Short mmCIF file of C-alpha atoms in Angstrom, two decimals:
data_model
loop_
_atom_site.label_atom_id
_atom_site.label_comp_id
_atom_site.label_asym_id
_atom_site.label_seq_id
_atom_site.Cartn_x
_atom_site.Cartn_y
_atom_site.Cartn_z
CA UNK H 1 -70.19 -85.30 197.60
CA UNK H 2 -69.18 -88.72 196.30
CA UNK H 3 -67.50 -91.42 198.39
CA UNK H 4 -64.73 -93.15 196.45
CA UNK H 5 -63.16 -96.56 197.01
CA UNK H 6 -59.37 -96.33 196.78
CA UNK H 7 -58.59 -99.91 197.76
CA UNK H 8 -60.26 -103.02 199.13
CA UNK H 9 -58.52 -106.14 200.37
CA UNK H 10 -59.07 -109.21 202.47
CA UNK H 11 -57.17 -111.97 204.18
CA UNK H 12 -57.36 -115.54 203.04
CA UNK H 13 -60.15 -117.49 204.73
CA UNK H 14 -59.14 -120.24 207.14
CA UNK H 15 -61.40 -123.06 208.34
CA UNK H 16 -63.14 -121.89 211.49
CA UNK H 17 -62.47 -124.87 213.71
CA UNK H 18 -59.73 -126.41 215.84
CA UNK H 19 -57.97 -127.71 212.70
CA UNK H 20 -58.09 -124.39 210.86
CA UNK H 21 -54.83 -122.69 209.98
CA UNK H 22 -55.81 -119.36 211.52
CA UNK H 23 -56.85 -120.56 214.98
CA UNK H 24 -53.53 -119.28 216.32
CA UNK H 25 -54.03 -115.80 214.82
CA UNK H 26 -56.05 -113.35 216.88
CA UNK H 27 -58.77 -111.29 215.19
CA UNK H 28 -56.83 -108.16 216.13
CA UNK H 29 -53.82 -109.54 214.25
CA UNK H 30 -56.00 -110.27 211.19
CA UNK H 31 -57.13 -106.65 211.12
CA UNK H 32 -53.61 -105.34 211.63
CA UNK H 33 -52.41 -107.46 208.66
CA UNK H 34 -55.07 -105.76 206.53
CA UNK H 35 -54.19 -102.30 207.83
CA UNK H 36 -50.52 -102.89 207.12
CA UNK H 37 -51.28 -104.09 203.60
CA UNK H 38 -53.45 -101.02 202.92
CA UNK H 39 -50.61 -98.77 204.05
CA UNK H 40 -47.93 -100.54 202.02
CA UNK H 41 -49.97 -101.04 198.84
CA UNK H 42 -50.97 -97.38 198.66
CA UNK H 43 -47.92 -95.68 200.21
CA UNK H 44 -50.54 -94.31 202.56
CA UNK H 45 -49.93 -91.32 204.80
CA UNK H 46 -51.69 -92.84 207.80
CA UNK H 47 -51.90 -89.51 209.61
CA UNK H 48 -54.67 -88.62 207.17
CA UNK H 49 -56.86 -91.63 208.01
CA UNK H 50 -59.50 -90.31 210.38
CA UNK H 51 -61.44 -93.35 211.51
CA UNK H 52 -61.68 -97.14 211.43
CA UNK H 53 -65.13 -98.74 211.54
CA UNK H 54 -65.18 -102.52 211.82
CA UNK H 55 -68.03 -104.99 211.66
CA UNK H 56 -67.89 -107.89 214.10
CA UNK H 57 -70.77 -110.11 215.16
CA UNK H 58 -69.58 -111.99 218.24
CA UNK H 59 -68.09 -109.21 220.33
CA UNK H 60 -66.73 -111.16 223.29
CA UNK H 61 -63.32 -112.47 224.38
CA UNK H 62 -60.73 -111.77 221.62
CA UNK H 63 -63.36 -109.78 219.74
CA UNK H 64 -64.69 -107.77 222.69
CA UNK H 65 -63.94 -104.29 224.03
CA UNK H 66 -64.16 -102.45 220.68
CA UNK H 67 -61.83 -104.49 218.50
CA UNK H 68 -61.70 -101.65 215.95
CA UNK H 69 -59.92 -99.37 218.39
CA UNK H 70 -57.75 -102.25 219.57
CA UNK H 71 -56.59 -102.84 215.98
CA UNK H 72 -56.13 -99.10 215.40
CA UNK H 73 -53.89 -98.95 218.46
CA UNK H 74 -51.82 -101.92 217.25
CA UNK H 75 -51.61 -100.80 213.63
CA UNK H 76 -48.87 -98.20 213.87
CA UNK H 77 -51.12 -95.70 212.10
CA UNK H 78 -50.85 -93.30 215.03
CA UNK H 79 -52.70 -92.50 218.23
CA UNK H 80 -55.01 -90.14 216.35
CA UNK H 81 -56.83 -93.06 214.71
CA UNK H 82 -60.15 -93.72 216.39
CA UNK H 83 -62.20 -96.89 216.05
CA UNK H 84 -65.79 -98.09 216.29
CA UNK H 85 -67.16 -101.64 216.15
CA UNK H 86 -70.62 -102.24 214.68
CA UNK H 87 -72.92 -105.26 214.64
CA UNK H 88 -75.56 -105.76 211.97
CA UNK H 89 -75.06 -109.52 212.19
CA UNK H 90 -74.03 -110.96 208.79
CA UNK H 91 -74.23 -107.53 207.18
CA UNK H 92 -71.73 -105.96 209.57
CA UNK H 93 -68.76 -105.74 207.19
CA UNK H 94 -70.80 -104.02 204.49
CA UNK H 95 -72.56 -101.85 207.09
CA UNK H 96 -69.16 -100.60 208.26
CA UNK H 97 -68.16 -99.62 204.72
CA UNK H 98 -71.53 -97.93 204.20
CA UNK H 99 -71.12 -95.95 207.42
CA UNK H 100 -67.68 -94.75 206.34
CA UNK H 101 -69.12 -93.78 202.95
CA UNK H 102 -71.97 -91.90 204.61
CA UNK H 103 -69.48 -89.89 206.71
CA UNK H 104 -67.55 -88.99 203.57
CA UNK H 105 -70.67 -88.10 201.56
CA UNK H 106 -71.84 -85.89 204.43
CA UNK H 107 -68.50 -84.09 204.53
CA UNK H 108 -67.82 -85.17 208.12
CA UNK H 109 -64.72 -87.17 207.17
CA UNK H 110 -62.30 -87.05 204.24
CA UNK H 111 -60.62 -90.45 204.53
CA UNK H 112 -61.53 -93.49 206.61
CA UNK H 113 -61.49 -97.28 206.58
CA UNK H 114 -64.43 -99.67 206.91
CA UNK H 115 -64.51 -103.43 207.00
CA UNK H 116 -64.91 -106.40 209.30
CA UNK H 117 -63.41 -109.36 211.08
CA UNK H 118 -64.46 -112.68 212.55
CA UNK H 119 -62.23 -115.42 213.91
CA UNK H 120 -64.83 -118.14 214.34
CA UNK H 121 -62.35 -120.78 215.45
CA UNK H 122 -61.33 -118.67 218.46
CA UNK H 123 -64.67 -116.98 219.22
CA UNK H 124 -67.52 -119.40 218.61
CA UNK H 125 -70.70 -118.21 216.93
CA UNK H 126 -73.48 -117.32 219.41
CA UNK H 127 -71.08 -117.34 222.38
CA UNK H 128 -72.28 -113.82 223.17
CA UNK H 129 -75.84 -114.98 223.92
CA UNK H 130 -78.67 -112.50 223.49
CA UNK H 131 -82.35 -112.04 224.25
CA UNK H 132 -83.58 -112.66 220.69
CA UNK H 133 -83.09 -116.40 221.09
CA UNK H 134 -82.64 -116.95 224.82
CA UNK H 135 -85.30 -114.79 226.51
CA UNK H 136 -88.74 -116.44 226.24
CA UNK H 137 -90.47 -113.06 226.58
CA UNK H 138 -88.73 -112.04 223.34
CA UNK H 139 -88.38 -115.35 221.50
CA UNK H 140 -91.96 -116.58 221.88
CA UNK H 141 -93.86 -113.55 220.52
CA UNK H 142 -91.17 -113.16 217.86
CA UNK H 143 -91.68 -116.75 216.69
CA UNK H 144 -87.92 -117.24 216.92
CA UNK H 145 -86.35 -120.12 215.02
CA UNK H 146 -82.66 -120.74 214.22
CA UNK H 147 -81.46 -119.62 210.79
CA UNK H 148 -81.22 -123.16 209.46
CA UNK H 149 -84.90 -123.67 210.15
CA UNK H 150 -85.60 -120.39 208.36
CA UNK H 151 -83.63 -121.58 205.35
CA UNK H 152 -85.57 -124.85 205.26
CA UNK H 153 -88.83 -122.90 205.69
CA UNK H 154 -88.02 -120.80 202.61
CA UNK H 155 -87.25 -123.94 200.61
CA UNK H 156 -90.51 -125.53 201.76
CA UNK H 157 -92.66 -122.46 201.17
CA UNK H 158 -91.24 -121.56 197.76
CA UNK H 159 -90.56 -125.02 196.39
CA UNK H 160 -86.76 -125.29 196.22
CA UNK H 161 -85.69 -128.92 196.07
CA UNK H 162 -82.71 -130.58 197.73
CA UNK H 163 -81.30 -131.31 194.28
CA UNK H 164 -81.52 -127.64 193.24
CA UNK H 165 -79.74 -126.56 196.42
CA UNK H 166 -77.00 -129.15 196.00
CA UNK H 167 -76.52 -128.24 192.35
CA UNK H 168 -76.06 -124.58 193.29
CA UNK H 169 -73.61 -125.52 196.05
CA UNK H 170 -71.53 -127.68 193.69
CA UNK H 171 -71.38 -124.79 191.23
CA UNK H 172 -70.14 -122.49 194.01
CA UNK H 173 -67.18 -124.81 194.64
CA UNK H 174 -66.48 -125.25 190.94
CA UNK H 175 -66.54 -121.51 190.27
CA UNK H 176 -64.34 -120.78 193.29
CA UNK H 177 -61.86 -123.47 192.26
CA UNK H 178 -61.70 -122.05 188.74
CA UNK H 179 -61.18 -118.53 190.11
CA UNK H 180 -58.42 -119.79 192.41
CA UNK H 181 -56.75 -121.65 189.56
CA UNK H 182 -56.72 -118.53 187.40
CA UNK H 183 -55.53 -116.17 190.13
CA UNK H 184 -58.67 -114.03 190.22
CA UNK H 185 -58.40 -113.47 193.98
CA UNK H 186 -54.74 -112.50 193.95
CA UNK H 187 -55.15 -108.75 193.53
CA UNK H 188 -57.06 -108.13 196.75
CA UNK H 189 -56.28 -111.20 198.87
CA UNK H 190 -53.38 -111.22 201.29
CA UNK H 191 -51.65 -114.10 203.06
CA UNK H 192 -51.67 -114.32 206.84
CA UNK H 193 -48.41 -114.48 208.78
CA UNK H 194 -47.62 -115.37 212.37
CA UNK H 195 -45.68 -113.31 214.91
CA UNK H 196 -42.41 -114.61 213.41
CA UNK H 197 -43.45 -113.37 209.95
CA UNK H 198 -43.90 -116.88 208.60
CA UNK H 199 -46.84 -117.44 206.24
CA UNK H 200 -49.42 -119.68 207.91
CA UNK H 201 -52.01 -119.56 205.10
CA UNK H 202 -51.81 -118.25 201.54
CA UNK H 203 -55.05 -119.50 199.97
CA UNK H 204 -58.68 -119.98 200.95
CA UNK H 205 -58.75 -123.18 202.95
CA UNK H 206 -62.28 -124.45 202.39
CA UNK H 207 -62.65 -124.76 198.59
CA UNK H 208 -63.25 -128.36 197.48
CA UNK H 209 -62.85 -128.63 193.67
CA UNK H 210 -64.12 -132.21 193.56
CA UNK H 211 -67.52 -131.35 195.05
CA UNK H 212 -70.43 -132.56 192.93
CA UNK H 213 -74.20 -132.69 193.25
CA UNK H 214 -73.87 -136.44 193.69
CA UNK H 215 -71.36 -136.18 196.54
CA UNK H 216 -73.49 -133.58 198.31
CA UNK H 217 -76.53 -135.85 198.03
CA UNK H 218 -74.87 -138.22 200.52
CA UNK H 219 -74.96 -135.66 203.35
CA UNK H 220 -77.67 -135.73 205.99
CA UNK H 221 -79.85 -132.65 206.65
CA UNK H 222 -78.51 -130.53 209.50
CA UNK H 223 -81.71 -129.17 211.04
CA UNK H 224 -84.24 -132.04 211.06
CA UNK H 225 -83.71 -132.99 214.70
CA UNK H 226 -83.59 -129.36 215.78
CA UNK H 227 -86.91 -128.83 214.03
CA UNK H 228 -88.69 -131.83 215.49
CA UNK H 229 -87.18 -132.42 218.93
CA UNK H 230 -86.74 -128.76 219.87
CA UNK H 231 -90.09 -127.87 218.31
CA UNK H 232 -88.90 -125.20 215.89
CA UNK H 233 -90.73 -126.75 212.95
CA UNK H 234 -93.97 -126.24 214.84
CA UNK H 235 -93.06 -122.62 215.56
CA UNK H 236 -92.38 -121.98 211.86
CA UNK H 237 -95.60 -123.68 210.75
CA UNK H 238 -97.59 -121.75 213.36
CA UNK H 239 -96.31 -118.56 211.74
CA UNK H 240 -96.75 -119.93 208.19
CA UNK H 241 -99.72 -122.34 208.37
CA UNK H 242 -99.84 -122.59 204.58
CA UNK H 243 -96.69 -124.74 204.86
CA UNK H 244 -97.89 -128.26 205.63
CA UNK H 245 -94.49 -129.50 206.81
CA UNK H 246 -90.86 -128.36 206.76
CA UNK H 247 -88.64 -130.12 204.25
CA UNK H 248 -85.17 -130.25 205.75
CA UNK H 249 -82.91 -129.79 202.76
CA UNK H 250 -79.91 -127.84 204.05
CA UNK H 251 -76.73 -129.46 205.32
CA UNK H 252 -73.06 -128.47 205.75
CA UNK H 253 -72.40 -128.86 202.02
CA UNK H 254 -75.04 -126.39 200.79
CA UNK H 255 -74.70 -123.91 203.65
CA UNK H 256 -71.97 -121.35 204.26
CA UNK H 257 -68.77 -122.68 205.75
CA UNK H 258 -67.58 -121.41 209.13
CA UNK H 259 -64.25 -119.65 208.59
CA UNK H 260 -61.87 -116.99 209.92
CA UNK H 261 -60.91 -113.80 208.10
CA UNK H 262 -60.85 -110.02 207.87
CA UNK H 263 -61.31 -107.38 205.18
CA UNK H 264 -60.96 -103.60 204.87
CA UNK H 265 -61.91 -100.92 202.33
CA UNK H 266 -60.30 -97.48 202.08
CA UNK H 267 -62.92 -94.82 201.33
CA UNK H 268 -62.57 -91.09 200.92
CA UNK H 269 -63.43 -87.91 199.08
CA UNK H 270 -62.05 -86.97 195.69
CA UNK H 271 -59.98 -84.16 197.19
CA UNK H 272 -58.45 -86.46 199.82
CA UNK H 273 -57.46 -88.92 197.12
CA UNK H 274 -55.90 -86.22 194.98
CA UNK H 275 -53.92 -84.84 197.91
CA UNK H 276 -52.50 -88.28 198.72
CA UNK H 277 -52.03 -89.53 195.18
CA UNK H 278 -54.68 -92.22 195.55
CA UNK H 279 -56.45 -93.43 192.43
CA UNK H 280 -60.20 -93.99 192.87
CA UNK H 281 -61.33 -97.42 191.72
CA UNK H 282 -65.06 -96.96 192.18
CA UNK H 283 -67.66 -94.85 193.90
CA UNK H 284 -70.38 -96.02 196.23
CA UNK H 285 -73.51 -95.10 194.37
CA UNK H 286 -76.19 -96.14 196.87
CA UNK H 287 -76.87 -98.34 199.87
CA UNK H 288 -79.96 -99.60 201.65
CA UNK H 289 -81.11 -101.82 204.49
CA UNK H 290 -84.46 -103.49 205.00
CA UNK H 291 -86.37 -105.29 207.71
CA UNK H 292 -88.30 -108.49 207.01
CA UNK H 293 -90.51 -110.86 209.01
CA UNK H 294 -88.16 -112.43 211.58
CA UNK H 295 -89.26 -116.09 211.44
CA UNK H 296 -88.57 -116.58 207.75
CA UNK H 297 -85.72 -114.14 208.31
CA UNK H 298 -83.51 -114.60 205.24
CA UNK H 299 -85.51 -112.86 202.49
CA UNK H 300 -83.95 -109.43 203.09
CA UNK H 301 -81.66 -109.23 200.03
CA UNK H 302 -84.66 -108.74 197.73
CA UNK H 303 -86.22 -105.64 199.38
CA UNK H 304 -82.78 -104.24 200.23
CA UNK H 305 -81.68 -104.58 196.60
CA UNK H 306 -84.91 -103.03 195.36
CA UNK H 307 -84.41 -100.08 197.72
CA UNK H 308 -80.77 -99.58 196.69
CA UNK H 309 -81.72 -99.68 193.00
CA UNK H 310 -84.51 -97.16 193.57
CA UNK H 311 -82.19 -94.80 195.46
CA UNK H 312 -79.70 -94.98 192.58
CA UNK H 313 -82.37 -94.52 189.90
CA UNK H 314 -81.42 -97.86 188.38
CA UNK H 315 -83.06 -101.09 187.31
CA UNK H 316 -81.79 -104.61 187.94
CA UNK H 317 -80.56 -104.78 184.35
CA UNK H 318 -78.26 -101.80 184.94
CA UNK H 319 -76.14 -103.95 187.27
CA UNK H 320 -73.41 -105.98 185.58
CA UNK H 321 -72.51 -108.35 188.42
CA UNK H 322 -74.13 -109.35 191.71
CA UNK H 323 -72.63 -110.77 194.88
CA UNK H 324 -75.34 -112.44 196.99
CA UNK H 325 -74.01 -113.97 200.18
CA UNK H 326 -74.45 -117.72 200.20
CA UNK H 327 -75.50 -118.05 203.83
CA UNK H 328 -77.61 -120.99 202.66
CA UNK H 329 -78.09 -122.12 199.07
CA UNK H 330 -81.76 -121.14 199.14
CA UNK H 331 -80.90 -117.45 199.70
CA UNK H 332 -79.32 -116.70 196.29
CA UNK H 333 -81.74 -119.09 194.58
CA UNK H 334 -84.72 -117.20 196.01
CA UNK H 335 -83.04 -113.89 195.14
CA UNK H 336 -82.43 -114.87 191.52
CA UNK H 337 -85.98 -116.15 191.12
CA UNK H 338 -87.66 -113.13 192.69
CA UNK H 339 -85.46 -110.58 190.93
CA UNK H 340 -85.36 -112.49 187.62
CA UNK H 341 -81.57 -112.36 187.45
CA UNK H 342 -79.61 -115.15 185.72
CA UNK H 343 -77.01 -117.17 187.59
CA UNK H 344 -74.43 -116.00 185.02
CA UNK H 345 -74.44 -112.59 186.73
CA UNK H 346 -74.47 -113.83 190.34
CA UNK H 347 -71.46 -115.01 192.39
CA UNK H 348 -69.43 -115.68 189.27
CA UNK H 349 -66.37 -116.69 191.30
CA UNK H 350 -68.22 -118.80 193.84
CA UNK H 351 -69.31 -117.72 197.28
CA UNK H 352 -69.55 -118.51 200.97
CA UNK H 353 -70.62 -122.12 200.42
CA UNK H 354 -67.20 -122.75 198.89
CA UNK H 355 -65.01 -120.16 200.60
CA UNK H 356 -66.80 -119.52 203.88
CA UNK H 357 -68.65 -116.77 205.70
CA UNK H 358 -66.56 -115.01 208.39
CA UNK H 359 -69.64 -113.24 209.71
CA UNK H 360 -68.42 -109.71 210.42
CA UNK H 361 -66.06 -109.57 207.43
CA UNK H 362 -68.07 -111.11 204.60
CA UNK H 363 -69.85 -107.99 203.34
CA UNK H 364 -66.58 -106.14 202.85
CA UNK H 365 -65.03 -109.22 201.24
CA UNK H 366 -67.86 -109.41 198.69
CA UNK H 367 -67.37 -105.75 197.80
CA UNK H 368 -63.71 -106.36 196.99
CA UNK H 369 -64.55 -109.54 195.07
CA UNK H 370 -67.07 -107.85 192.78
CA UNK H 371 -64.82 -104.82 192.27
CA UNK H 372 -61.94 -107.02 191.12
CA UNK H 373 -64.18 -108.95 188.75
CA UNK H 374 -65.65 -105.75 187.29
CA UNK H 375 -62.12 -104.60 186.55
CA UNK H 376 -61.12 -107.94 185.08
CA UNK H 377 -64.12 -107.96 182.73
CA UNK H 378 -64.04 -104.19 182.13
CA UNK H 379 -67.62 -103.85 183.40
CA UNK H 380 -69.10 -100.94 185.28
CA UNK H 381 -71.54 -101.67 188.09
CA UNK H 382 -71.78 -104.22 190.91
CA UNK H 383 -74.27 -104.87 193.67
CA UNK H 384 -73.47 -106.60 196.96
CA UNK H 385 -76.24 -107.94 199.18
CA UNK H 386 -76.53 -110.15 202.26
CA UNK H 387 -79.35 -111.67 204.27
CA UNK H 388 -79.14 -110.87 207.98
CA UNK H 389 -80.31 -112.66 211.13
CA UNK H 390 -83.46 -111.46 212.81
CA UNK H 391 -85.01 -110.55 209.48
CA UNK H 392 -82.93 -107.90 207.71
CA UNK H 393 -81.17 -107.30 204.42
CA UNK H 394 -78.43 -104.96 203.23
CA UNK H 395 -77.34 -103.91 199.73
CA UNK H 396 -74.71 -101.61 198.27
CA UNK H 397 -74.16 -100.55 194.66
CA UNK H 398 -70.67 -99.62 193.48
CA UNK H 399 -69.71 -98.09 190.14
CA UNK H 400 -66.23 -98.08 188.63
CA UNK H 401 -64.69 -94.74 187.77
#
């Protein structure tokens, strides 16, 4: 049985700090805005929606206690709607959609919603703690280093220069600004309103159209002191002794921005869509996850993509457009080099460096972004992939119908 996408939408992204426009909006409210928009856009009979699966990384405070069920309860969909919250770190939003699709393909559910949320201005990244980094009995044998050190390790090991990273980052902003100017996000992006129904944000807050390689060159590396003073460079080199020293080349301008946002995708069977008058936009053709060595950590999109392509019986050239999450500039650069895929097919409307990476929501956001662009260009197939903390990758292939 096929799993069809009937709709996919996201909120605007707000800067994830004390000055961000969405700091006053709870993550539950962000999800409810998306649920309401799904209902209104599709004249949806909500009694037929069987489940809500939501990705969320930092599941404490406003995002604790199963935020999926909290949002389901607040949505007005009905008390029948159950909810589950999942955490595959940065891949959580895509993982949630994949889980919904798997339920549909197995025949266990006919119609459900998957997606994600993260309000990083209200719930700070890493505020949930965890043994992977904090417990010496886990961190030491695992050669744990922070993700920024991993990104710089990849750049050092595989020869990506600071100039190449900054050039990619500038292009991300330029592409996002061009997409914003031409309304390419308008179909699946919704504004966020406050409790009084006033719009508090109607566009992505982080895009900087004037960003250039030259302006980015003025920024100082973010992880040099962490590497030397905290000793993480030594940990990375102990694991990868062929690397003589770590070149610290990542900074706020060529790394993903911290932002707030939510996204949801409505997935179901063909029969459920026909019964409710829903038009399928695409089907989920395959999905895969992979594990990678945890110190270098961020190489997962390559094996995950290879696995998803193999499961679909496809080659890389069968994919029209790719969305590779820009956690750090080196991630898509490494992906394009290893997979031999031109930049013209990757992140054509910019990415997380320009628009931000609301951890639990990003995977679902990228799915909607590539689907809209496939429709705009009248192309067929898109692949979404993200690197994931701890050494993982996730990939999903969608095909328009």
